[in-house]
Short mmCIF file of C-alpha atoms in Angstrom, two decimals:
data_model
loop_
_atom_site.label_atom_id
_atom_site.label_comp_id
_atom_site.label_asym_id
_atom_site.label_seq_id
_atom_site.Cartn_x
_atom_site.Cartn_y
_atom_site.Cartn_z
CA MET T 739 13.49 -17.66 -11.32
CA ALA T 740 10.27 -17.51 -13.14
CA LYS T 741 9.44 -14.23 -15.16
CA LYS T 742 5.72 -13.75 -14.66
CA GLY T 743 3.35 -12.17 -17.11
CA VAL T 744 -0.34 -11.42 -17.37
CA ILE T 745 -2.29 -11.48 -20.81
CA LEU T 746 -5.94 -9.85 -21.13
CA LEU T 747 -7.77 -11.44 -23.91
CA ASN T 748 -10.70 -9.80 -25.74
CA LEU T 749 -12.62 -10.15 -28.99
CA GLY T 750 -11.25 -7.55 -31.09
CA SER T 751 -12.27 -5.09 -33.81
CA PRO T 752 -11.36 -4.02 -37.54
CA ASP T 753 -8.35 -1.68 -37.82
CA SER T 754 -10.59 0.86 -39.45
CA THR T 755 -14.04 1.37 -40.92
CA SER T 756 -13.10 0.79 -44.34
CA PHE T 757 -14.59 -1.86 -46.42
CA GLU T 758 -11.35 -3.91 -46.84
CA ASP T 759 -10.54 -3.53 -43.14
CA VAL T 760 -13.97 -4.65 -42.24
CA ARG T 761 -13.95 -7.40 -44.70
CA THR T 762 -10.60 -8.67 -43.32
CA TYR T 763 -11.82 -8.70 -39.71
CA LEU T 764 -15.27 -10.47 -40.58
CA ASP T 765 -13.49 -13.34 -42.71
CA GLN T 766 -11.19 -14.07 -39.67
CA PHE T 767 -14.11 -13.87 -37.02
CA LEU T 768 -16.59 -15.84 -39.14
CA SER T 769 -14.08 -18.38 -40.24
CA ASP T 770 -13.65 -19.44 -36.71
CA ASP T 771 -15.47 -22.67 -36.44
CA ARG T 772 -16.34 -22.05 -32.84
CA VAL T 773 -18.30 -19.06 -34.14
CA LEU T 774 -19.79 -20.26 -37.36
CA ASP T 775 -19.92 -23.86 -36.64
CA LEU T 776 -21.12 -25.07 -40.10
CA ASN T 777 -19.53 -27.61 -42.37
CA PRO T 778 -16.36 -26.06 -43.51
CA ILE T 779 -17.24 -26.14 -47.37
CA PHE T 780 -20.49 -24.63 -46.72
CA ARG T 781 -19.16 -22.00 -44.19
CA LYS T 782 -16.55 -21.09 -46.89
CA LEU T 783 -19.08 -20.68 -49.60
CA LEU T 784 -21.41 -18.67 -47.39
CA LEU T 785 -18.67 -16.29 -46.50
CA LYS T 786 -17.20 -15.81 -49.97
CA LEU T 787 -20.50 -15.68 -51.92
CA ILE T 788 -22.93 -14.14 -49.57
CA ILE T 789 -21.45 -12.52 -46.44
CA LEU T 790 -18.22 -11.09 -47.25
CA PRO T 791 -19.33 -9.26 -50.59
CA ARG T 792 -22.15 -7.65 -48.67
CA ARG T 793 -21.67 -7.54 -44.97
CA PRO T 794 -18.56 -5.35 -44.75
CA LYS T 795 -20.36 -2.22 -46.27
CA GLN T 796 -23.15 -2.48 -43.65
CA ALA T 797 -20.95 -3.30 -40.62
CA GLY T 798 -18.53 -0.54 -41.68
CA GLU T 799 -21.44 1.97 -41.52
CA ALA T 800 -22.30 0.79 -38.14
CA TYR T 801 -18.55 1.05 -36.89
CA ASP T 802 -18.53 4.67 -38.33
CA LYS T 803 -21.22 5.69 -35.90
CA VAL T 804 -19.22 4.38 -32.95
CA TRP T 805 -15.42 5.19 -34.24
CA THR T 806 -13.39 7.63 -32.24
CA ASP T 807 -10.53 9.78 -33.25
CA GLU T 808 -8.35 7.32 -31.34
CA GLY T 809 -9.81 4.27 -33.42
CA SER T 810 -12.07 1.38 -32.15
CA PRO T 811 -13.77 1.91 -28.82
CA LEU T 812 -13.18 -1.54 -27.85
CA VAL T 813 -9.53 -1.52 -28.64
CA VAL T 814 -8.99 2.16 -27.26
CA THR T 815 -10.73 1.16 -23.97
CA SER T 816 -8.97 -2.02 -23.54
CA VAL T 817 -5.70 -0.45 -23.96
CA ALA T 818 -6.62 1.97 -21.46
CA GLN T 819 -7.64 -1.01 -19.00
CA GLN T 820 -4.16 -2.69 -19.63
CA LYS T 821 -2.36 0.67 -18.82
CA LEU T 822 -4.41 1.09 -15.66
CA VAL T 823 -3.71 -2.26 -14.30
CA GLN T 824 -0.13 -2.01 -15.28
CA GLU T 825 0.22 1.05 -12.98
CA ASN T 826 -0.48 -1.11 -10.04
CA THR T 827 1.87 -4.05 -10.70
CA ASP T 828 5.43 -4.48 -11.62
CA THR T 829 4.25 -7.81 -13.70
CA PRO T 830 4.09 -6.87 -17.23
CA ILE T 831 0.54 -6.77 -18.69
CA TYR T 832 -0.25 -7.79 -22.19
CA LEU T 833 -3.27 -7.37 -24.39
CA GLY T 834 -4.11 -9.72 -27.05
CA MET T 835 -7.22 -9.79 -29.39
CA ARG T 836 -8.83 -13.05 -30.91
CA TYR T 837 -9.44 -11.15 -34.27
CA GLY T 838 -7.64 -7.96 -35.38
CA ASN T 839 -4.95 -6.22 -33.72
CA PRO T 840 -3.16 -6.39 -31.51
CA SER T 841 -3.34 -10.08 -32.48
CA THR T 842 -2.73 -12.98 -30.09
CA GLU T 843 0.01 -14.25 -32.32
CA SER T 844 1.93 -10.80 -32.17
CA ILE T 845 1.64 -10.59 -28.46
CA VAL T 846 2.81 -14.16 -27.93
CA ALA T 847 5.94 -13.29 -29.92
CA GLU T 848 6.26 -10.37 -27.55
CA MET T 849 6.23 -12.51 -24.45
CA LYS T 850 8.53 -15.09 -25.84
CA LYS T 851 10.87 -11.93 -26.59
CA ASP T 852 10.36 -10.88 -22.98
CA ASP T 853 11.21 -14.51 -21.74
CA ILE T 854 7.82 -14.80 -19.98
CA ASP T 855 7.73 -18.40 -18.63
CA ASP T 856 4.72 -18.06 -16.03
CA LEU T 857 1.52 -16.63 -17.46
CA MET T 858 -1.73 -15.55 -15.99
CA ILE T 859 -4.42 -15.71 -18.39
CA ILE T 860 -7.58 -13.49 -17.95
CA PRO T 861 -10.21 -13.86 -20.65
CA LEU T 862 -12.31 -10.60 -20.61
CA TYR T 863 -15.41 -12.91 -20.53
CA PRO T 864 -17.44 -13.20 -17.43
CA GLN T 865 -19.39 -16.24 -19.02
CA TYR T 866 -18.23 -19.24 -20.86
CA ALA T 867 -19.23 -19.66 -24.53
CA MET T 868 -17.42 -21.63 -27.15
CA SER T 869 -17.50 -18.69 -29.43
CA SER T 870 -15.90 -16.23 -27.15
CA TYR T 871 -14.09 -17.49 -23.97
CA GLU T 872 -13.13 -20.84 -25.52
CA SER T 873 -12.07 -19.49 -28.77
CA ALA T 874 -9.86 -17.04 -27.23
CA VAL T 875 -8.22 -19.49 -24.98
CA VAL T 876 -7.62 -22.11 -27.63
CA GLU T 877 -6.09 -19.49 -29.77
CA LEU T 878 -3.74 -18.56 -27.37
CA MET T 879 -2.68 -21.95 -26.50
CA GLU T 880 -2.22 -22.82 -30.16
CA GLN T 881 -0.05 -19.85 -30.57
CA LEU T 882 2.03 -20.81 -27.42
CA ARG T 883 2.75 -23.96 -28.90
CA ALA T 884 3.43 -22.79 -32.35
CA GLN T 885 6.16 -20.50 -30.92
CA GLY T 886 7.72 -22.84 -28.70
CA MET T 887 6.13 -21.76 -25.32
CA ALA T 888 4.15 -24.75 -24.66
CA GLU T 889 6.07 -25.61 -21.72
CA ILE T 890 5.45 -22.41 -19.63
CA ASN T 891 3.41 -22.43 -16.48
CA THR T 892 -0.16 -21.16 -16.98
CA VAL T 893 -2.76 -20.23 -14.77
CA LEU T 894 -6.33 -19.65 -16.47
CA VAL T 895 -8.91 -17.49 -14.85
CA GLN T 896 -12.31 -19.13 -14.86
CA PRO T 897 -15.50 -17.41 -15.83
CA PHE T 898 -16.05 -14.89 -13.19
CA TYR T 899 -19.94 -14.38 -13.90
CA LYS T 900 -20.95 -14.76 -10.24
CA ASP T 901 -17.70 -13.70 -8.29
CA PRO T 902 -18.88 -11.55 -5.59
CA GLN T 903 -16.17 -8.94 -6.04
CA TYR T 904 -17.14 -8.96 -9.82
CA ILE T 905 -20.76 -8.38 -8.93
CA ASP T 906 -19.90 -5.70 -6.42
CA ALA T 907 -17.93 -3.81 -9.17
CA LEU T 908 -20.79 -4.33 -11.67
CA TRP T 909 -23.37 -2.77 -9.27
CA GLU T 910 -21.23 -0.08 -8.31
CA SER T 911 -20.79 1.07 -11.93
CA ILE T 912 -24.52 0.85 -12.59
CA ARG T 913 -25.99 2.17 -9.33
CA PRO T 914 -25.41 5.87 -9.97
CA SER T 915 -27.32 5.78 -13.30
CA TYR T 916 -30.14 3.25 -12.05
CA GLU T 917 -30.97 3.79 -8.36
CA GLY T 918 -33.61 6.17 -7.86
CA SER T 919 -34.41 6.59 -11.56
CA GLY T 920 -37.79 4.82 -11.52
CA ALA T 921 -36.68 3.12 -14.78
CA HIS T 922 -37.10 -0.46 -15.68
CA LEU T 923 -33.78 -2.11 -15.98
CA MET T 924 -33.05 -4.40 -18.98
CA MET T 925 -30.01 -6.81 -18.88
CA SER T 926 -29.20 -7.62 -22.40
CA PHE T 927 -26.67 -10.42 -22.81
CA HIS T 928 -25.09 -11.00 -26.05
CA GLY T 929 -26.97 -13.99 -27.69
CA ILE T 930 -25.57 -17.19 -29.12
CA PRO T 931 -27.21 -19.96 -31.09
CA GLN T 932 -28.95 -22.54 -29.19
CA ARG T 933 -26.85 -25.34 -30.61
CA HIS T 934 -23.72 -23.79 -29.19
CA VAL T 935 -25.30 -24.19 -25.49
CA GLN T 936 -26.00 -27.84 -26.36
CA LYS T 937 -22.57 -28.57 -27.94
CA THR T 938 -20.95 -27.13 -24.71
CA ASP T 939 -22.93 -29.60 -22.34
CA PRO T 940 -20.83 -32.51 -21.90
CA SER T 941 -23.74 -34.72 -20.98
CA HIS T 942 -25.61 -33.89 -23.95
CA ASP T 943 -28.85 -34.28 -22.22
CA HIS T 944 -29.37 -31.31 -19.90
CA CYS T 945 -29.05 -27.92 -21.51
CA LEU T 946 -32.08 -26.85 -23.37
CA LYS T 947 -33.40 -30.50 -22.87
CA THR T 948 -34.44 -30.54 -19.39
CA LYS T 949 -37.12 -28.31 -17.93
CA ASP T 950 -35.86 -25.09 -16.13
CA CYS T 951 -32.31 -26.43 -17.02
CA CYS T 952 -30.62 -23.20 -16.25
CA ASN T 953 -31.84 -23.38 -12.60
CA THR T 954 -31.64 -27.09 -12.12
CA PRO T 955 -28.03 -27.77 -10.58
CA HIS T 956 -25.92 -29.77 -13.09
CA PRO T 957 -22.40 -30.10 -13.99
CA ALA T 958 -23.00 -28.91 -17.42
CA HIS T 959 -23.31 -25.28 -15.91
CA ALA T 960 -19.55 -25.06 -15.77
CA THR T 961 -19.60 -24.41 -19.42
CA CYS T 962 -23.29 -23.38 -19.92
CA TYR T 963 -23.56 -19.74 -21.32
CA SER T 964 -27.25 -19.55 -20.76
CA HIS T 965 -27.00 -20.69 -17.10
CA GLN T 966 -24.19 -18.43 -16.35
CA CYS T 967 -25.92 -15.35 -17.77
CA TYR T 968 -29.17 -16.07 -15.66
CA ALA T 969 -26.81 -16.75 -12.67
CA ALA T 970 -24.88 -13.32 -13.09
CA ALA T 971 -28.29 -11.50 -13.65
CA TYR T 972 -29.76 -13.00 -10.33
CA ALA T 973 -26.60 -12.26 -8.45
CA LEU T 974 -26.65 -8.70 -9.58
CA MET T 975 -30.29 -8.25 -8.50
CA ALA T 976 -29.67 -9.64 -5.26
CA LYS T 977 -26.74 -7.27 -4.65
CA GLY T 978 -28.84 -4.20 -5.86
CA GLY T 979 -32.28 -5.62 -3.92
CA LEU T 980 -33.94 -5.64 -7.49
CA HIS T 981 -37.30 -7.13 -7.75
CA HIS T 982 -37.84 -9.41 -10.74
CA ASP T 983 -40.77 -7.07 -12.05
CA ASP T 984 -38.27 -4.40 -12.30
CA VAL T 985 -35.78 -6.29 -14.47
CA THR T 986 -36.06 -7.95 -17.81
CA ILE T 987 -33.35 -10.36 -19.18
CA SER T 988 -32.73 -10.85 -22.74
CA PHE T 989 -30.23 -11.90 -25.54
CA GLN T 990 -29.15 -9.56 -28.52
CA SER T 991 -27.20 -9.59 -31.67
CA ARG T 992 -28.62 -12.73 -33.42
CA LEU T 993 -27.26 -13.67 -36.87
CA LEU T 994 -28.87 -15.85 -39.56
CA LYS T 995 -31.95 -17.60 -39.18
CA ASP T 996 -31.10 -20.36 -36.80
CA PRO T 997 -32.76 -20.44 -33.26
CA TRP T 998 -30.72 -18.31 -30.63
CA LEU T 999 -31.22 -17.84 -26.89
CA LYS T 1000 -34.43 -16.06 -26.12
CA PRO T 1001 -36.08 -13.77 -25.39
CA TYR T 1002 -34.63 -11.49 -27.86
CA THR T 1003 -33.73 -7.97 -26.95
CA ASP T 1004 -35.53 -6.20 -29.89
CA PHE T 1005 -38.57 -8.23 -29.16
CA GLU T 1006 -38.56 -7.55 -25.36
CA ILE T 1007 -37.76 -3.63 -26.04
CA GLU T 1008 -40.97 -3.63 -28.22
CA ARG T 1009 -42.93 -5.71 -25.63
CA LEU T 1010 -41.91 -3.22 -22.57
CA ALA T 1011 -42.95 -0.12 -24.55
CA LYS T 1012 -46.43 -1.65 -25.76
CA GLU T 1013 -46.80 -2.47 -22.05
CA GLY T 1014 -46.45 1.09 -21.09
CA VAL T 1015 -42.85 1.17 -19.71
CA LYS T 1016 -41.74 4.89 -20.27
CA LYS T 1017 -38.34 4.76 -18.74
CA LEU T 1018 -35.99 2.05 -19.83
CA LYS T 1019 -32.29 1.77 -18.77
CA VAL T 1020 -29.90 -1.08 -20.37
CA ILE T 1021 -27.10 -2.89 -19.31
CA CYS T 1022 -24.83 -5.49 -21.24
CA PRO T 1023 -23.28 -7.76 -18.68
CA ALA T 1024 -21.76 -10.13 -21.12
CA PHE T 1025 -19.39 -7.33 -22.17
CA ILE T 1026 -16.71 -5.96 -20.12
CA THR T 1027 -15.87 -3.20 -22.62
CA ASP T 1028 -18.04 -1.22 -24.82
CA CYS T 1029 -18.18 -1.90 -28.21
CA LEU T 1030 -20.26 -2.07 -31.49
CA GLU T 1031 -22.83 -4.39 -30.08
CA THR T 1032 -23.41 -2.02 -27.17
CA LEU T 1033 -22.76 1.56 -28.60
CA GLU T 1034 -24.55 0.93 -31.84
CA GLU T 1035 -27.14 -1.91 -31.47
CA ILE T 1036 -28.40 -0.91 -27.85
CA ALA T 1037 -27.44 2.49 -27.49
CA MET T 1038 -28.61 3.84 -30.93
CA GLU T 1039 -30.83 1.29 -32.51
CA GLY T 1040 -32.40 0.21 -29.02
CA LYS T 1041 -33.10 3.92 -28.24
CA GLU T 1042 -34.61 4.50 -31.73
CA GLN T 1043 -36.84 1.61 -31.42
CA PHE T 1044 -37.99 2.21 -27.84
CA LEU T 1045 -38.81 6.03 -28.43
CA SER T 1046 -40.82 5.19 -31.66
CA LEU T 1047 -43.01 2.96 -29.72
CA GLY T 1048 -43.92 5.43 -27.18
CA GLY T 1049 -41.23 5.19 -24.68
CA GLU T 1050 -40.00 8.47 -23.37
CA GLU T 1051 -36.31 7.85 -21.64
CA TYR T 1052 -33.85 5.51 -22.69
CA GLU T 1053 -30.23 4.96 -21.68
CA LEU T 1054 -27.39 2.56 -22.03
CA ILE T 1055 -25.44 2.37 -18.92
CA PRO T 1056 -21.68 1.85 -19.88
CA CYS T 1057 -19.92 -1.43 -19.55
CA LEU T 1058 -17.35 -1.73 -16.76
CA ASN T 1059 -14.69 -0.18 -18.98
CA THR T 1060 -12.23 1.51 -16.83
CA HIS T 1061 -14.31 1.74 -13.73
CA PRO T 1062 -11.98 1.83 -10.67
CA ALA T 1063 -13.74 -1.10 -9.14
CA TRP T 1064 -13.07 -3.26 -12.15
CA ILE T 1065 -9.54 -2.05 -12.54
CA LYS T 1066 -9.23 -3.14 -8.87
CA TRP T 1067 -10.73 -6.64 -9.55
CA LEU T 1068 -8.14 -7.33 -12.11
CA ASN T 1069 -5.35 -6.07 -9.80
CA ASP T 1070 -6.46 -7.95 -6.92
CA LYS T 1071 -6.77 -11.00 -9.03
CA ILE T 1072 -3.10 -10.53 -10.20
CA GLU T 1073 -1.92 -9.72 -6.67
CA ARG T 1074 -3.16 -13.07 -5.36
CA TRP T 1075 -1.71 -15.06 -8.03
CA GLU T 1076 1.69 -13.27 -7.67
CA THR T 1077 1.90 -14.10 -3.99
#
């Protein structure tokens, strides 16, 4: 009889905020050609000569602002998610990080030791992107092959950006903070380079090349991060009865000088403040779990920017994290697979 297991996949975090640990993490993260998709020689030179000598100090200082007594917020919360899901099922629940620890490699070794031969894979990414969902899944599959588990049965959960139960859970987590607040709502998705959107378009002639491409039905939407962000936003707006004038959709965390998905979150915060918006609440629907990009970039930097421009109230509404509706979504998904 097959022995079932479930693995939750997330991005990861440095082991600590020290220069060396952050450097190790950034080296692994930015060496991924699905993240920094440059010529391999140029990427290596860019990392070794420019990014890795300088960036770890700056990133470490940012991590220091959000680090907890237990460690990285992303890892601590992810472990809490894993434990809560495990409480509701006899199927073993594993947690693997694409970068850092617990590494995908070490978790595959653990699953092999446990004789898992029927595996449900749940990437904790609502939308598809080559730098997140795709990279995590490819790494897992490569580790399964490398460790002699290539023949096991696998079921891969597809991006769930418009799954009704997920949208319900997301709205349930947002509603207490937002409803009746009179605030403008910003949906800040993690940004990606525009070229990533075009690379994941199998037709190579629709995404960012066709007018209103995100809203014009096309097979490319199955792997289009931009379309899936907007689709999730519109589904959430419909669920909450939100008017377009009360919502701003934006993209954060851009790096280097290449064009990324627009509009940029920091530009939109400035625009809203200058247009007289006084109350702003922000959600980050590309993330399931709060992390550096939400807790420092949005909750701290975003707040400082908004208030300095005349805004009066600003709040980051937490990600789903361990919200009961989200844990139920995971357990329901697992239960349907088990039966």
